[in-house]
Amino acid sequence: MKHLIARMTCTLGLLLGSLAATAAPAGAAPATNMTTVTNLAGGSCLEMPGWTGQPGAQAAVWGCNDGDNQNWVFNSMGGGFFQIVNRSSGQCLELAGLPPTTSNGTAVTQWPCNNGRNQLWWFDHWRNVNGQATAELKSAYTGCLEINGWQAGTWGTGAQLWGCNNGDNQRWAFAHDFIFNH
């Protein structure tokens, strides 16, 4: 009987040890559709300033701090389009108005998500920059999400729409664990 208990204890110890060895390391985050969005030109993160939940507030860049106001959820809407939802406010990035203004310099704001075309974005010109995935974020209408090129490194500079030119002020980097499904 002693031998049976000893064998069972040994087997149980080996089993638990092998399970622990195959478990994910502590602190390992699973891949997610939520990410920070960092402007390549200035190295600042896209955010909703002051954690505002005010509809119509303009998105801007600020020093990256991984706050909820700097985390964005990319919800697939089909056809390669996404809604970009701020984690803090729960609102979508959009071009204001229906039909929206689409001229260069149009402010990119947040508004309650409503499945409107003015809230749809898609990725273009993916490329690897220093080991990080980067892309342009294009509006379903026209133009790219950018930070004014002359102020890309200035915290508080508002996000705007501009004709796509593949400049670094229109290029955005995403967290390493970011995945998206389309």
XYZ file of C-alpha atoms in Angstrom:
182
model
C 0.000 0.000 0.000
C 2.873 2.358 0.835
C 4.329 1.724 -2.629
C 0.996 2.439 -4.343
C 0.607 5.762 -2.519
C 4.221 6.661 -3.257
C 3.731 5.884 -6.980
C 0.492 7.889 -7.130
C 2.155 10.834 -5.396
C 5.113 10.648 -7.773
C 2.827 10.397 -10.831
C 0.726 13.322 -9.627
C 3.887 15.383 -9.026
C 5.172 14.643 -12.530
C 1.794 15.475 -14.063
C 1.504 18.791 -12.229
C 5.121 19.622 -13.027
C 4.587 19.023 -16.741
C 1.444 21.172 -16.718
C 3.324 24.007 -15.049
C 6.123 23.709 -17.603
C 3.687 24.088 -20.514
C 1.625 26.923 -19.051
C 1.989 30.415 -20.496
C 4.594 32.501 -18.700
C 3.294 34.871 -16.062
C 2.537 38.276 -17.519
C 2.321 37.021 -21.113
C -0.512 38.890 -22.786
C -2.581 37.166 -25.445
C -2.840 38.714 -28.892
C -5.624 41.277 -29.023
C -7.495 43.654 -31.321
C -6.714 46.461 -28.830
C -3.526 48.468 -29.204
C -1.826 51.779 -28.755
C -1.388 53.679 -32.021
C 1.946 55.515 -32.239
C 2.736 58.182 -34.834
C 5.997 57.338 -36.553
C 7.083 60.954 -37.114
C 6.759 62.159 -33.533
C 6.760 58.926 -31.532
C 3.652 60.077 -29.639
C 0.484 58.044 -29.092
C -2.963 58.800 -30.460
C -5.340 59.572 -27.604
C -8.487 61.297 -26.498
C -7.043 64.264 -24.572
C -7.881 64.535 -20.899
C -9.772 61.240 -20.992
C -12.700 63.146 -22.479
C -15.919 61.377 -23.282
C -17.294 64.446 -25.054
C -18.739 63.556 -28.480
C -17.042 65.659 -31.151
C -13.750 66.006 -29.231
C -10.696 65.923 -31.500
C -8.190 63.089 -31.128
C -4.588 64.205 -30.542
C -1.133 62.836 -29.766
C 0.599 62.764 -26.384
C 3.515 60.992 -24.746
C 2.770 57.271 -24.640
C 1.612 56.084 -21.205
C -0.666 53.110 -22.059
C -3.682 54.793 -20.461
C -7.138 53.681 -21.559
C -7.472 56.984 -23.440
C -4.503 55.820 -25.580
C -5.827 52.317 -26.221
C -7.899 51.667 -29.307
C -10.010 48.659 -30.239
C -10.160 47.800 -33.939
C -13.567 46.250 -34.660
C -13.824 44.539 -38.036
C -16.805 45.774 -40.036
C -16.200 43.536 -43.064
C -14.660 44.298 -46.429
C -11.339 45.204 -44.782
C -12.875 48.149 -42.879
C -12.631 48.796 -39.136
C -14.175 51.020 -36.542
C -11.473 52.427 -34.262
C -12.953 52.638 -30.753
C -11.320 54.483 -27.859
C -11.154 52.212 -24.805
C -11.773 55.053 -22.349
C -14.743 56.749 -24.032
C -16.134 53.792 -25.985
C -16.595 56.125 -28.964
C -15.413 55.775 -32.564
C -12.925 57.882 -34.507
C -14.757 59.655 -37.294
C -14.883 62.455 -39.783
C -17.521 64.812 -38.398
C -20.871 65.268 -40.108
C -22.989 63.352 -42.598
C -21.826 63.672 -45.231
C -18.516 64.374 -43.547
C -16.072 67.066 -44.480
C -13.235 65.380 -46.359
C -10.969 68.307 -47.203
C -7.335 68.462 -46.064
C -7.101 69.553 -42.443
C -10.488 68.144 -41.373
C -10.379 67.282 -37.663
C -10.663 63.605 -36.741
C -12.999 63.399 -33.760
C -14.811 60.840 -31.624
C -18.525 60.166 -31.735
C -20.786 57.390 -30.452
C -20.363 54.433 -32.791
C -23.166 54.261 -35.345
C -21.858 52.126 -38.246
C -21.654 55.199 -40.490
C -19.169 55.240 -43.355
C -17.538 58.291 -41.748
C -16.420 55.937 -38.920
C -14.782 53.356 -41.187
C -11.015 53.056 -41.641
C -8.697 50.604 -43.379
C -5.002 49.766 -43.313
C -2.776 50.481 -46.306
C 0.938 50.338 -47.109
C 1.933 47.914 -44.351
C 5.655 47.825 -43.757
C 8.097 46.782 -41.089
C 9.976 49.673 -39.483
C 12.643 48.590 -36.994
C 10.780 45.368 -36.245
C 7.416 47.025 -35.746
C 4.351 46.776 -37.999
C 3.339 50.165 -39.404
C 0.580 51.261 -41.773
C -1.432 54.208 -42.974
C -4.974 54.468 -41.600
C -7.215 55.530 -44.476
C -10.735 56.862 -44.229
C -13.465 54.976 -46.112
C -14.111 58.292 -47.889
C -10.695 59.654 -48.774
C -7.465 60.690 -47.121
C -5.321 59.437 -44.257
C -5.266 59.966 -40.511
C -2.282 62.163 -39.758
C -0.691 64.578 -37.349
C 0.230 67.887 -38.933
C 3.726 67.165 -40.252
C 5.296 70.276 -38.806
C 3.949 69.484 -35.331
C 4.134 65.662 -35.221
C 6.382 65.737 -32.138
C 4.326 68.329 -30.257
C 2.115 66.807 -27.566
C -1.491 67.927 -27.883
C -1.404 68.315 -31.679
C -4.762 67.291 -33.107
C -5.349 64.423 -35.510
C -6.600 65.393 -38.931
C -7.430 64.048 -42.363
C -5.057 64.759 -45.244
C -4.448 63.411 -48.718
C -2.374 60.243 -48.373
C 1.333 60.772 -49.113
C 2.993 57.890 -47.196
C 4.809 60.376 -44.943
C 5.866 59.334 -41.451
C 3.289 61.752 -39.989
C 0.667 59.503 -41.656
C 2.303 56.244 -40.603
C 1.200 54.524 -37.412
C 2.847 51.748 -35.385
C 0.914 49.165 -33.397
C 1.720 47.159 -30.247
C 3.534 43.859 -30.847
C 0.608 41.756 -29.584
C -1.882 43.486 -31.904
C -3.793 41.311 -34.334
C -6.735 42.131 -36.502
C -9.237 39.967 -38.315
C -10.928 40.951 -41.525
